[in-house]
Short mmCIF file of C-alpha atoms in Angstrom, two decimals:
data_model
loop_
_atom_site.label_atom_id
_atom_site.label_comp_id
_atom_site.label_asym_id
_atom_site.label_seq_id
_atom_site.Cartn_x
_atom_site.Cartn_y
_atom_site.Cartn_z
CA MET A 21 1.95 -12.29 -23.52
CA GLU A 22 5.31 -13.60 -24.14
CA ASP A 23 7.03 -16.16 -21.66
CA ASP A 24 10.20 -14.02 -20.92
CA GLU A 25 8.21 -11.39 -20.68
CA ARG A 26 5.92 -13.04 -17.78
CA GLU A 27 9.34 -13.83 -16.50
CA ARG A 28 10.82 -10.38 -16.50
CA PHE A 29 7.39 -8.91 -14.66
CA ARG A 30 7.62 -11.37 -11.95
CA PHE A 31 11.01 -10.26 -11.35
CA TYR A 32 10.45 -6.87 -11.59
CA GLU A 33 7.47 -7.36 -9.23
CA GLU A 34 9.66 -8.15 -6.52
CA ARG A 35 11.78 -5.71 -7.26
CA SER A 36 9.86 -2.96 -7.68
CA ASP A 37 9.15 -0.14 -5.36
CA CYS A 38 5.98 -1.52 -4.03
CA ASP A 39 3.25 1.43 -3.28
CA SER A 40 0.37 -0.96 -2.13
CA ASP A 41 -2.60 0.14 -0.16
CA SER A 42 -0.84 0.06 3.33
CA GLU A 43 2.55 2.10 2.48
CA GLY A 44 4.09 -0.29 5.21
CA TYR A 45 7.64 -0.65 5.76
CA VAL A 46 7.95 -4.24 5.18
CA GLU A 47 7.67 -4.25 1.59
CA ASP A 48 10.90 -2.06 1.42
CA LEU A 49 12.82 -4.33 3.69
CA VAL A 50 11.77 -7.22 1.50
CA ASP A 51 13.04 -5.57 -1.66
CA ASP A 52 16.28 -4.01 -0.31
CA ALA A 53 16.97 -7.52 0.97
CA LEU A 54 16.31 -8.83 -2.81
CA CYS A 55 18.38 -6.10 -3.86
CA TYR A 56 21.52 -6.45 -2.03
CA SER A 57 21.36 -10.61 -1.46
CA SER A 58 23.44 -12.32 -3.84
CA CYS A 59 21.51 -15.73 -4.10
CA ASP A 60 17.98 -15.89 -4.73
CA ILE A 61 17.84 -13.34 -7.49
CA PRO A 62 15.36 -14.68 -10.05
CA LYS A 63 17.19 -15.33 -13.35
CA LEU A 64 15.58 -14.79 -16.83
CA GLN A 65 15.16 -17.36 -18.64
CA LEU A 66 16.99 -18.28 -21.72
CA ARG A 67 15.19 -17.91 -25.27
CA LYS A 68 15.15 -20.16 -27.69
CA ASP A 69 13.54 -17.52 -30.47
CA VAL A 70 16.45 -14.98 -30.39
CA SER A 71 15.50 -12.24 -33.12
CA LYS A 72 18.65 -10.28 -35.13
CA ALA A 73 19.22 -6.61 -35.83
CA GLN A 74 22.08 -4.48 -37.36
CA TRP A 75 22.90 -1.57 -35.13
CA ILE A 76 22.78 1.58 -38.22
CA GLU A 77 25.50 3.82 -36.53
CA GLU A 78 24.10 7.08 -38.73
CA LEU A 79 20.16 6.17 -37.61
CA GLY A 80 21.46 5.54 -33.73
CA MET A 81 18.71 2.47 -34.36
CA ALA A 82 19.04 -1.09 -34.99
CA GLU A 83 17.33 -2.33 -38.16
CA VAL A 84 15.79 -5.83 -37.49
CA VAL A 85 16.87 -8.35 -40.37
CA GLU A 86 15.70 -11.80 -38.48
CA LYS A 87 11.90 -11.48 -36.58
CA LYS A 88 11.33 -14.23 -33.94
CA GLY A 89 8.69 -13.99 -31.49
CA LYS A 90 5.22 -11.92 -30.66
CA MET A 91 7.05 -8.92 -29.25
CA TRP A 92 7.27 -7.13 -32.76
CA THR A 93 3.84 -6.12 -32.37
CA THR A 94 4.63 -3.84 -29.90
CA THR A 95 7.92 -3.02 -30.21
CA GLY A 96 10.28 -0.84 -32.92
CA ILE A 97 8.78 1.67 -35.78
CA VAL A 98 8.04 0.51 -39.03
CA ARG A 99 9.89 2.48 -42.07
CA ASP A 100 10.08 1.40 -45.61
CA GLY A 101 8.85 -2.34 -44.53
CA LYS A 102 11.35 -2.58 -41.96
CA ILE A 103 11.41 -2.29 -38.30
CA TYR A 104 13.75 0.17 -36.60
CA CYS A 105 14.49 -0.33 -32.80
CA SER A 106 15.63 3.19 -30.52
CA ILE A 107 18.23 2.17 -28.42
CA GLU A 108 16.27 1.83 -25.37
CA GLU A 109 14.40 -0.84 -26.79
CA THR A 110 17.59 -2.49 -28.32
CA LEU A 111 19.06 -2.49 -24.71
CA PHE A 112 15.81 -3.82 -23.47
CA LEU A 113 15.48 -6.94 -25.32
CA ALA A 114 19.24 -7.53 -25.39
CA GLU A 115 19.23 -7.72 -21.49
CA ILE A 116 16.33 -10.52 -21.82
CA GLY A 117 17.96 -12.14 -24.61
CA ALA A 118 15.37 -11.91 -27.21
CA LEU A 119 17.64 -9.70 -29.46
CA HIS A 120 21.40 -10.23 -31.10
CA ILE A 121 22.69 -7.03 -32.74
CA VAL A 122 25.44 -7.15 -35.02
CA ASN A 123 27.80 -4.10 -36.54
CA GLY A 124 27.84 -3.32 -40.08
CA ASP A 125 30.39 -5.79 -40.27
CA ASP A 126 28.66 -8.39 -38.62
CA THR A 127 30.75 -8.34 -35.46
CA TYR A 128 28.52 -8.94 -32.47
CA LEU A 129 27.40 -6.04 -30.47
CA SER A 130 27.75 -6.82 -26.51
CA LEU A 131 25.70 -5.98 -23.87
CA LYS A 132 28.40 -3.74 -22.74
CA ASP A 133 28.57 -2.27 -26.20
CA LEU A 134 25.18 -1.22 -25.78
CA TYR A 135 25.26 0.03 -22.23
CA GLU A 136 28.44 2.12 -23.67
CA LYS A 137 25.98 3.70 -26.30
CA ILE A 138 23.45 4.80 -24.15
CA ALA A 139 25.95 6.63 -21.98
CA ILE A 140 27.40 8.05 -24.63
CA GLY A 141 27.07 12.46 -23.55
CA ASN A 142 24.14 13.57 -22.77
CA ASP A 143 22.51 12.64 -26.20
CA GLY A 144 22.96 9.02 -26.28
CA TYR A 145 21.37 8.54 -29.21
CA GLY A 146 18.32 10.57 -28.31
CA SER A 147 18.29 8.45 -24.68
CA SER A 148 19.48 8.15 -21.47
CA TRP A 149 20.32 5.41 -18.98
CA GLU A 150 17.09 7.05 -16.78
CA SER A 151 14.81 7.18 -19.61
CA PHE A 152 15.84 3.79 -20.51
CA GLU A 153 14.92 2.56 -16.67
CA VAL A 154 11.69 4.48 -16.85
CA TYR A 155 11.18 2.10 -20.68
CA ARG A 156 12.50 -1.19 -19.30
CA HIS A 157 9.89 -0.77 -16.01
CA LEU A 158 6.99 0.14 -17.69
CA LYS A 159 8.05 -2.35 -20.79
CA SER A 160 8.31 -5.20 -18.11
CA LEU A 161 4.81 -4.64 -16.86
CA GLY A 162 3.28 -5.23 -20.19
CA TYR A 163 2.72 -1.62 -21.09
CA ILE A 164 3.32 -0.67 -24.90
CA VAL A 165 5.77 2.50 -25.17
CA GLY A 166 6.63 4.61 -27.80
CA ARG A 167 9.06 7.53 -28.14
CA TYR A 168 6.64 10.65 -27.89
CA GLY A 169 6.33 12.49 -31.55
CA VAL A 170 7.54 8.97 -33.44
CA PRO A 171 4.48 7.34 -35.52
CA TRP A 172 4.76 3.61 -35.01
CA THR A 173 4.57 3.57 -38.87
CA PHE A 174 4.39 5.87 -41.68
CA LYS A 175 1.21 3.99 -43.02
CA SER A 176 -0.82 5.21 -40.08
CA THR A 177 -2.91 8.62 -41.19
CA LYS A 178 -3.51 9.78 -37.93
CA ILE A 179 -0.42 11.32 -35.60
CA ASN A 180 -1.21 9.37 -32.55
CA SER A 181 0.29 12.60 -30.41
CA ILE A 182 1.29 16.12 -30.98
CA ALA A 183 4.82 16.06 -32.79
CA GLU A 184 6.69 18.62 -31.63
CA ASN A 185 9.74 17.91 -33.83
CA GLY A 186 8.50 15.63 -35.93
CA ALA A 187 8.07 17.70 -38.96
CA SER A 188 10.85 16.28 -41.10
CA GLU A 189 8.56 12.73 -40.40
CA LEU A 190 5.42 13.54 -42.22
CA ASP A 191 7.56 13.76 -45.53
CA GLY A 192 8.38 10.36 -46.24
CA THR A 193 10.79 11.22 -49.30
CA SER A 194 13.41 12.83 -47.38
CA CYS A 195 16.77 11.77 -48.36
CA ASN A 196 19.61 10.03 -46.66
CA GLY A 197 21.32 12.88 -45.12
CA SER A 198 18.11 14.33 -43.21
CA ARG A 199 17.03 10.46 -42.28
CA HIS A 200 18.58 11.31 -39.05
CA ASN A 201 16.01 13.88 -38.24
CA ILE A 202 13.52 11.28 -39.17
CA PHE A 203 14.21 8.89 -36.27
CA ILE A 204 15.81 10.81 -33.45
CA THR A 205 13.83 13.33 -31.18
CA GLU A 206 15.41 15.85 -29.25
CA MET A 207 13.92 14.86 -26.38
CA PHE A 208 16.85 13.87 -24.00
CA THR A 209 18.86 17.04 -24.06
CA ASN A 210 19.81 18.53 -20.66
CA LEU A 211 16.47 20.67 -19.57
CA GLN A 212 16.33 24.19 -17.87
CA PHE A 213 15.28 24.40 -14.16
CA GLY A 214 11.78 23.19 -13.55
CA GLU A 215 11.20 22.56 -17.65
CA VAL A 216 9.45 19.55 -18.96
CA LYS A 217 9.58 17.43 -22.12
CA PRO A 218 7.36 14.93 -23.30
CA MET A 219 9.32 11.44 -23.41
CA PHE A 220 7.24 8.55 -24.25
CA ASP A 221 3.75 7.63 -25.48
CA VAL A 222 2.38 5.05 -23.01
CA TYR A 223 -0.35 2.55 -23.94
CA LEU A 224 -2.46 0.05 -21.57
CA PRO A 225 -1.25 -3.47 -22.25
CA ASN A 226 -2.97 -5.21 -25.26
CA SER A 227 -2.69 -7.97 -27.15
CA LYS A 228 -4.42 -6.55 -29.89
CA PHE A 229 -2.45 -3.13 -30.16
CA LYS A 230 -1.47 -2.25 -34.29
CA LYS A 231 1.25 -0.24 -35.06
CA SER A 232 -1.04 0.90 -38.27
CA SER A 233 -3.51 2.36 -36.10
CA PRO A 234 -2.89 2.60 -32.23
CA GLY A 235 -5.30 4.82 -31.24
CA SER A 236 -4.43 7.58 -28.32
CA PRO A 237 -1.96 6.48 -26.08
CA CYS A 238 -3.50 6.39 -22.58
CA PHE A 239 -1.16 8.95 -21.26
CA LEU A 240 1.98 11.21 -22.12
CA LEU A 241 5.07 10.35 -19.71
CA CYS A 242 7.03 13.60 -19.26
CA ARG A 243 10.54 13.85 -17.76
CA THR A 244 11.41 17.14 -16.20
CA SER A 245 14.99 18.25 -15.03
CA ASP A 246 16.00 16.74 -11.04
CA HIS A 247 13.70 19.47 -9.35
CA PRO A 248 9.89 18.96 -10.13
CA PRO A 249 8.09 20.99 -12.92
CA SER A 250 7.33 24.31 -11.77
CA LYS A 251 3.51 25.26 -12.19
CA GLN A 252 3.66 27.20 -15.20
CA ALA A 253 5.93 24.41 -16.87
CA THR A 254 2.67 21.98 -15.80
CA GLU A 255 0.46 24.53 -17.45
CA ASP A 256 2.60 25.14 -20.41
CA LEU A 257 2.96 21.46 -20.58
CA GLU A 258 -0.69 20.70 -20.69
CA THR A 259 -1.40 23.51 -23.20
CA ARG A 260 0.72 21.90 -25.46
CA CYS A 261 -0.41 18.21 -25.35
CA LYS A 262 -4.18 18.90 -24.96
CA GLY A 263 -6.55 16.13 -24.85
CA HIS A 264 -3.79 13.89 -23.20
CA HIS A 265 -3.50 12.89 -19.83
CA ILE A 266 -0.17 13.48 -18.96
CA LYS A 267 2.28 11.81 -15.95
CA PHE A 268 5.46 12.73 -14.87
CA CYS A 269 8.27 10.21 -13.76
CA ASN A 270 11.11 10.53 -11.62
CA VAL A 271 13.89 8.28 -11.16
CA GLU A 272 16.01 7.79 -8.25
CA HIS A 273 18.70 5.06 -7.37
CA GLY A 274 17.00 2.66 -9.55
CA ARG A 275 13.43 3.55 -8.31
CA VAL A 276 11.23 4.90 -11.24
CA ASN A 277 8.38 6.94 -9.78
CA PHE A 278 5.28 8.03 -11.45
CA PHE A 279 3.43 11.30 -10.29
CA SER A 280 0.21 12.86 -11.89
CA PHE A 281 -0.85 16.80 -11.12
CA ASN A 282 -4.74 16.96 -11.98
CA LYS A 283 -6.10 20.27 -12.01
CA VAL A 284 -9.48 20.06 -9.50
CA GLU A 285 -12.29 22.00 -8.45
CA LEU A 286 -13.50 21.13 -5.25
CA PRO A 287 -17.21 21.03 -5.01
CA ILE A 288 -19.20 23.32 -3.17
CA LEU A 289 -20.95 21.02 -0.24
CA PRO A 290 -24.08 21.81 0.96
CA MET B 4 -17.99 12.45 -5.03
CA GLY B 5 -17.01 9.49 -3.59
CA ILE B 6 -16.94 10.76 -0.18
CA ARG B 7 -15.97 8.06 2.27
CA TRP B 8 -18.56 7.64 5.08
CA LYS B 9 -17.93 6.36 8.77
CA GLY B 10 -20.17 3.68 9.27
CA LYS B 11 -24.30 3.21 8.07
CA GLY B 12 -26.12 6.32 9.46
CA ALA B 13 -23.48 8.76 8.65
CA GLU B 14 -24.27 9.85 5.17
CA ALA B 15 -28.18 10.34 6.15
CA LYS B 16 -27.03 12.55 9.31
CA ALA B 17 -24.98 14.57 7.05
CA LEU B 18 -27.62 15.02 4.54
CA ALA B 19 -29.84 15.93 7.02
CA ASP B 20 -27.40 18.43 8.79
CA PRO B 21 -25.51 20.19 6.00
CA MET B 22 -22.55 21.99 7.09
CA SER B 23 -23.96 25.44 5.80
CA LYS B 24 -26.49 25.38 7.68
CA ILE B 25 -24.69 24.76 11.08
CA VAL B 26 -22.38 27.21 10.61
CA SER B 27 -25.09 29.63 10.12
CA GLN B 28 -26.56 28.95 13.26
CA LEU B 29 -23.30 29.05 15.17
CA LYS B 30 -23.08 32.61 13.25
CA CYS B 31 -26.40 33.50 14.35
CA SER B 32 -26.07 32.39 17.94
CA LEU B 33 -22.28 34.42 18.41
CA ILE B 34 -23.95 37.28 17.02
CA GLU B 35 -27.03 36.97 19.22
CA TYR B 36 -24.94 36.89 22.59
CA ASP B 37 -22.22 39.78 20.80
CA SER B 38 -19.38 37.44 21.57
CA ARG B 39 -15.73 38.37 22.25
CA GLY B 40 -12.91 36.73 21.74
CA LEU B 41 -9.65 37.38 23.56
CA LEU B 42 -6.35 37.68 21.12
CA SER B 43 -3.67 35.80 22.84
CA GLY B 44 -0.58 34.84 21.31
CA PHE B 45 -1.59 33.63 17.91
CA SER B 46 -4.72 32.21 19.33
CA VAL B 47 -8.05 33.71 20.32
CA LEU B 48 -9.74 32.25 23.13
CA ILE B 49 -13.48 32.63 23.62
CA GLU B 50 -16.38 31.73 25.70
CA ALA B 51 -19.33 29.70 24.68
CA ASN B 52 -22.68 28.76 26.42
CA GLU B 53 -23.72 25.18 26.12
CA GLU B 54 -25.48 25.79 22.94
CA GLN B 55 -22.32 27.61 21.13
CA THR B 56 -20.52 24.87 22.41
CA GLY B 57 -22.34 22.26 20.64
CA LEU B 58 -22.14 24.35 17.53
CA PHE B 59 -18.49 24.99 17.57
CA ASN B 60 -18.21 21.35 18.09
CA ARG B 61 -20.19 20.37 14.76
CA THR B 62 -18.70 22.69 13.06
CA CYS B 63 -14.83 22.02 13.99
CA PHE B 64 -13.71 25.41 14.67
CA GLY B 65 -11.47 26.20 17.65
CA ARG B 66 -10.23 23.67 20.63
CA ARG B 67 -11.91 22.99 24.05
CA ASN B 68 -10.10 24.22 26.96
CA ILE B 69 -10.98 21.49 29.20
CA THR B 70 -11.23 23.67 32.79
CA THR B 71 -13.35 22.79 35.83
CA GLU B 72 -15.75 25.47 35.13
CA LYS B 73 -19.61 24.54 35.11
CA ASP B 74 -21.38 26.77 33.33
CA LYS B 75 -19.46 27.66 30.34
CA GLN B 76 -16.82 26.22 27.99
CA TRP B 77 -13.59 27.93 26.93
CA PHE B 78 -12.48 27.54 22.95
CA GLN B 79 -9.16 28.84 21.69
CA LEU B 80 -9.66 29.66 18.02
CA SER B 81 -6.76 29.81 15.71
CA MET B 82 -5.77 32.75 13.84
CA GLU B 83 -7.47 31.75 10.73
CA GLU B 84 -10.54 30.45 12.40
CA ALA B 85 -11.24 33.53 14.11
CA PHE B 86 -10.22 35.68 11.23
CA TYR B 87 -12.79 33.88 9.11
CA LEU B 88 -15.53 34.49 12.27
CA SER B 89 -14.65 38.10 12.40
CA TYR B 90 -13.81 39.40 8.57
CA MET B 91 -15.88 36.30 6.83
CA LEU B 92 -18.92 35.82 8.85
CA LYS B 93 -18.80 38.95 10.99
CA CYS B 94 -20.23 37.04 14.22
CA ILE B 95 -17.24 37.62 16.46
CA LYS B 96 -14.95 40.44 17.49
CA VAL B 97 -11.26 40.36 18.45
CA VAL B 98 -10.58 42.37 21.70
CA GLY B 99 -7.00 43.11 22.04
CA GLU B 100 -5.06 43.77 25.81
CA ASP B 101 -6.88 47.06 26.11
CA ASN B 102 -10.30 45.29 25.89
CA CYS B 103 -11.30 47.39 22.90
CA PRO B 104 -12.32 45.40 19.35
CA THR B 105 -9.74 45.55 17.00
CA ASN B 106 -10.84 46.33 13.22
CA ASP B 107 -10.15 43.95 10.45
CA ASP B 108 -7.11 45.87 9.39
CA GLU B 109 -5.52 45.73 12.81
CA LEU B 110 -5.84 42.56 13.48
CA TRP B 111 -4.67 41.35 9.90
CA LYS B 112 -1.77 43.38 10.58
CA TYR B 113 -1.21 41.71 14.11
CA ALA B 114 -1.52 38.27 12.39
CA ILE B 115 0.88 39.00 9.67
CA SER B 116 3.66 40.14 12.14
CA LYS B 117 3.19 37.07 13.61
CA ARG B 118 3.44 35.14 10.50
CA ASN B 119 4.28 36.69 7.44
CA ASN B 120 2.89 34.09 5.54
CA PHE B 121 -0.88 34.63 7.32
CA PRO B 122 -2.42 36.13 4.16
CA ASN B 123 -1.60 32.58 1.99
CA LEU B 124 -2.94 30.70 5.13
CA PHE B 125 -5.78 32.58 5.51
CA LYS B 126 -6.68 32.89 1.88
CA ALA B 127 -6.89 28.64 1.98
CA TYR B 128 -8.44 28.20 4.92
CA SER B 129 -11.44 30.60 3.61
CA HIS B 130 -11.37 29.24 0.43
CA LEU B 131 -12.21 25.76 1.46
CA ARG B 132 -14.64 26.82 4.31
CA MET B 133 -16.84 28.87 1.54
CA LYS B 134 -17.15 25.84 0.24
CA ASN B 135 -18.43 24.09 3.37
CA TRP B 136 -15.53 21.98 3.57
CA VAL B 137 -14.33 21.19 7.81
CA VAL B 138 -10.84 22.67 7.72
CA ARG B 139 -8.78 21.68 10.63
CA ALA B 140 -5.13 22.10 11.17
CA GLY B 141 -2.42 19.65 9.27
CA SER B 142 0.86 20.57 10.92
CA GLN B 143 0.87 16.65 12.82
CA TYR B 144 0.99 15.29 9.37
CA GLY B 145 3.25 18.02 7.60
CA VAL B 146 1.02 19.86 5.74
CA ASP B 147 -0.76 22.89 6.50
CA PHE B 148 -4.68 21.81 6.72
CA VAL B 149 -6.51 18.68 6.56
CA ALA B 150 -10.09 18.92 4.58
CA TYR B 151 -12.90 16.86 5.26
CA PRO B 152 -16.62 16.89 3.29
CA HIS B 153 -17.89 16.99 6.95
CA HIS B 154 -17.47 16.38 10.49
CA PRO B 155 -14.59 14.27 10.89
CA THR B 156 -16.71 12.04 12.87
CA LEU B 157 -19.02 11.35 9.69
CA VAL B 158 -16.17 11.18 7.32
CA TYR B 159 -12.74 10.34 6.33
CA SER B 160 -10.75 13.44 5.17
CA GLU B 161 -10.40 13.96 1.66
CA TYR B 162 -7.42 16.22 1.51
CA ALA B 163 -4.25 17.10 2.83
CA VAL B 164 -3.40 20.54 1.91
CA LEU B 165 -0.25 22.14 0.88
CA ILE B 166 -0.02 25.77 0.20
CA LEU B 167 1.97 26.72 -2.81
CA SER B 168 2.18 30.64 -3.41
CA VAL B 169 2.76 31.09 -6.86
CA GLU B 170 6.08 33.05 -7.15
CA ASP B 171 8.33 33.04 -10.31
CA ASP B 172 10.61 30.51 -9.02
CA ASN B 173 9.51 28.41 -6.13
CA SER B 174 12.70 28.13 -4.32
CA ASN B 175 11.39 29.47 -1.09
CA GLY B 176 8.19 27.44 -1.34
CA ARG B 177 7.39 23.65 -0.13
CA LEU B 178 7.71 20.96 -2.57
CA ARG B 179 10.79 22.00 -3.84
CA VAL B 180 12.54 18.97 -4.81
CA TRP B 181 10.97 15.13 -5.71
CA LEU B 182 11.90 14.27 -2.14
CA ASP B 183 9.67 16.34 -0.72
CA PHE B 184 6.83 15.10 -2.80
CA HIS B 185 7.83 11.62 -1.53
CA CYS B 186 8.09 12.70 1.98
CA THR B 187 4.14 14.49 1.70
CA LEU B 188 2.82 11.54 0.14
CA ARG B 189 4.43 9.00 2.34
CA LEU B 190 2.74 11.11 5.20
CA CYS B 191 -0.49 11.73 3.42
CA GLY B 192 -0.95 8.37 2.73
CA SER B 193 -2.26 7.33 6.07
CA VAL B 194 -4.24 10.80 6.78
CA ALA B 195 -6.04 11.49 3.84
CA LYS B 196 -7.44 9.99 0.54
CA THR B 197 -5.34 12.40 -1.50
CA LEU B 198 -2.39 15.64 -1.62
CA LEU B 199 -4.41 18.74 -2.79
CA VAL B 200 -2.18 21.83 -3.40
CA LEU B 201 -3.55 25.01 -3.36
CA HIS B 202 -1.76 27.58 -5.91
CA ILE B 203 -1.96 30.99 -4.43
CA ASP B 204 -1.85 33.83 -6.56
CA LYS B 205 1.13 36.25 -5.76
CA ASN B 206 -0.37 39.02 -5.27
CA CYS B 207 -1.87 37.58 -2.09
CA SER B 208 1.04 37.59 0.16
CA ALA B 209 1.63 41.22 -0.44
CA ALA B 210 -2.09 42.02 0.81
CA THR B 211 -1.73 44.51 3.26
CA SER B 212 -5.54 44.71 3.93
CA PRO B 213 -8.08 41.67 3.87
CA SER B 214 -9.93 43.12 1.02
CA CYS B 215 -7.04 42.31 -1.38
CA LEU B 216 -7.54 38.79 -0.86
CA GLU B 217 -10.65 38.54 -2.98
CA SER B 218 -9.04 39.21 -5.74
CA CYS B 219 -6.44 36.56 -5.45
CA LEU B 220 -7.25 33.65 -7.22
CA VAL B 221 -6.69 29.87 -5.94
CA GLU B 222 -6.10 26.96 -8.57
CA GLU B 223 -6.57 23.66 -7.14
CA ARG B 224 -4.40 20.63 -8.14
CA THR B 225 -3.96 17.04 -6.58
CA VAL B 226 -0.75 15.41 -6.53
CA THR B 227 -0.99 11.75 -6.91
CA ARG B 228 1.51 8.90 -7.33
CA TRP B 229 0.69 6.68 -10.08
CA ASN B 230 1.24 2.32 -9.45
CA PRO B 231 2.03 0.92 -13.15
CA GLU B 232 1.45 -2.57 -11.14
CA GLN B 233 -2.15 -2.21 -10.12
CA SER B 234 -3.34 -0.24 -12.74
CA ARG B 235 -1.81 -2.95 -15.11
CA GLU B 236 -4.16 -5.59 -13.12
CA ASN B 237 -7.24 -3.32 -13.38
CA GLN B 238 -6.85 -2.79 -16.91
CA THR B 239 -6.00 -5.88 -18.50
CA THR B 240 -8.59 -7.61 -18.33
CA VAL B 241 -11.00 -4.83 -19.99
CA GLN B 242 -8.35 -5.53 -22.67
CA LYS B 243 -8.83 -8.94 -23.57
CA GLU B 244 -12.37 -8.38 -24.65
CA PRO B 245 -12.76 -8.88 -28.47
CA SER B 246 -12.44 -5.50 -30.00
CA ASN B 247 -15.30 -4.41 -32.64
#
C-alpha cells in the first residue's frame, strides 16, 4: 500500500461515518468536531513521485503519459497499451497530489478545473459529485473500484461483470467517431423514482490485483435516485446481475452509506 | 443459524423444550378448559389457571395483568395474538359484549374496523409464529415486531420486523425515504441483530375474510448497513496470502 494511500486512510478513518458496534453518539460528536475545526485537520503528504496525464476532451478521460508509483495496477483502464483514467480517478489522484493533468496544449489543469468538469450538467463525463464521493471513500480505504461494465483491459477474455451498455466495448476496431462510446457508459443520467442502476464494480483490497484477470468483483455498487429502491427495482436488478452480490449506496451531506437488501428465508424452528 | 444464547445452559434448555411443543401444550390446555377471551377495545382479556399461566409465559403470548386475585391470573392478548389462538390454533373463543362467541369473520371485520392495517399485521405475525418464532410487540423500538428464536430469557432477539405492503408505489408505506432507513437501523442496532422487512402481497390488505390470507405471499428481506472500514480489516489479511 502506498504511503500516501495510508495517509489518506488515516484521514478518512478520522472523518468517516463510524458505524461501530456501539453505535454511540460519541463518535459522531468527534467526527463533527473534526469537520468543523479549523486546526488539526490532517494534511496529506506531498509526494515526490507525481505521474502526468493529458486530458482528452472527446473521451472525457485522461491519458497517462508518465507513470510513477504502484497505484497504476489498480487505477485506470488499459486500451492499446495506454492507461486512461475516468474523471473520478483523475480527480482522486489530483486531490492527493499524485497526478498532474494537462490539456492538449500542455496548459496545466488545476483542481478547480477538474471540479468544474465534474459539475458539468447531469452527465459530467459520466460521473457526478456524489458518485465521486463514493469512489473516493472506497478508494481511500484500499478498495479497487472500476466503472460497472467497463473492462479493465481489452486483453481480458472474460468481461468481469455484465455490461449493459458495453456492446461497443467488445469491438476493438471501432473508429474514432464511436470511441466515445467505448469509454463512457451512461450510468449517471437522472434516474426515475425508485430506479436503480449498477455504478461500480468493487473489489477487496488486493496487492496482487491484475487488470488482465481481475476476477469477479466482490460486489456491484448501485446507485438509486434520491429515494430508496422499490422492491420491484431491486428484484429486476438482481435478475439482471445474477450471480453478483449487490449493495446500494446513499450519499448525504458528505457521508457515504452502504446498504444491502438480501432476500432471506427464516428457518422453521423446532 | 447463529443464534445468540443468553448464558450457558440456555441452548440445552431450548433444545429440550422446543417452542412448537410448548405452544402445543398451551393449545391443549386452552381447549380442555374451553377458554374464552373477552373482547375489549383492541385487546382480548383471558383468564388463566396456574398451568396456563406458565404456558402463556413460556410461549410469550399476552401480557399479565397484575391483580391481587390469588387463584387465577388475567392475561391481555393483543389482537394478533388473540386471532392467532382463535383462528389458526382454534384453541380459544373470543366473546363480545353480549357474551356470545364471535365467529372468525366477525372478529376479522371488527379488528379491521379498529386498525385497517390489521390484515398485514396479522399475516406477518402468523407467518413468523407458524415457523415457531417468538413474536413480541416492537412499537417501543419503532418497528412492528421483534422476533426471537426462542424465549427472550434464553436468547437475544434476532430480528426487528417491519411490515411493508407491496403496493405499486410505496408512497404511503414505511421506509419511503433514506432517512427512514437510517432511523430504523439506528434503533434496531440496540434491540436486535438485524432489520427484517416482510413484504406482504398487496392482496392481503384487501382481505375481507381471514381465509383470503392463505394465498398471500410473504417475502423476507434483511436490511443491513455495510461498513467498508470494518470489512476491509477482516479481509486484507486473507488477501496477503500467496495466490496459487
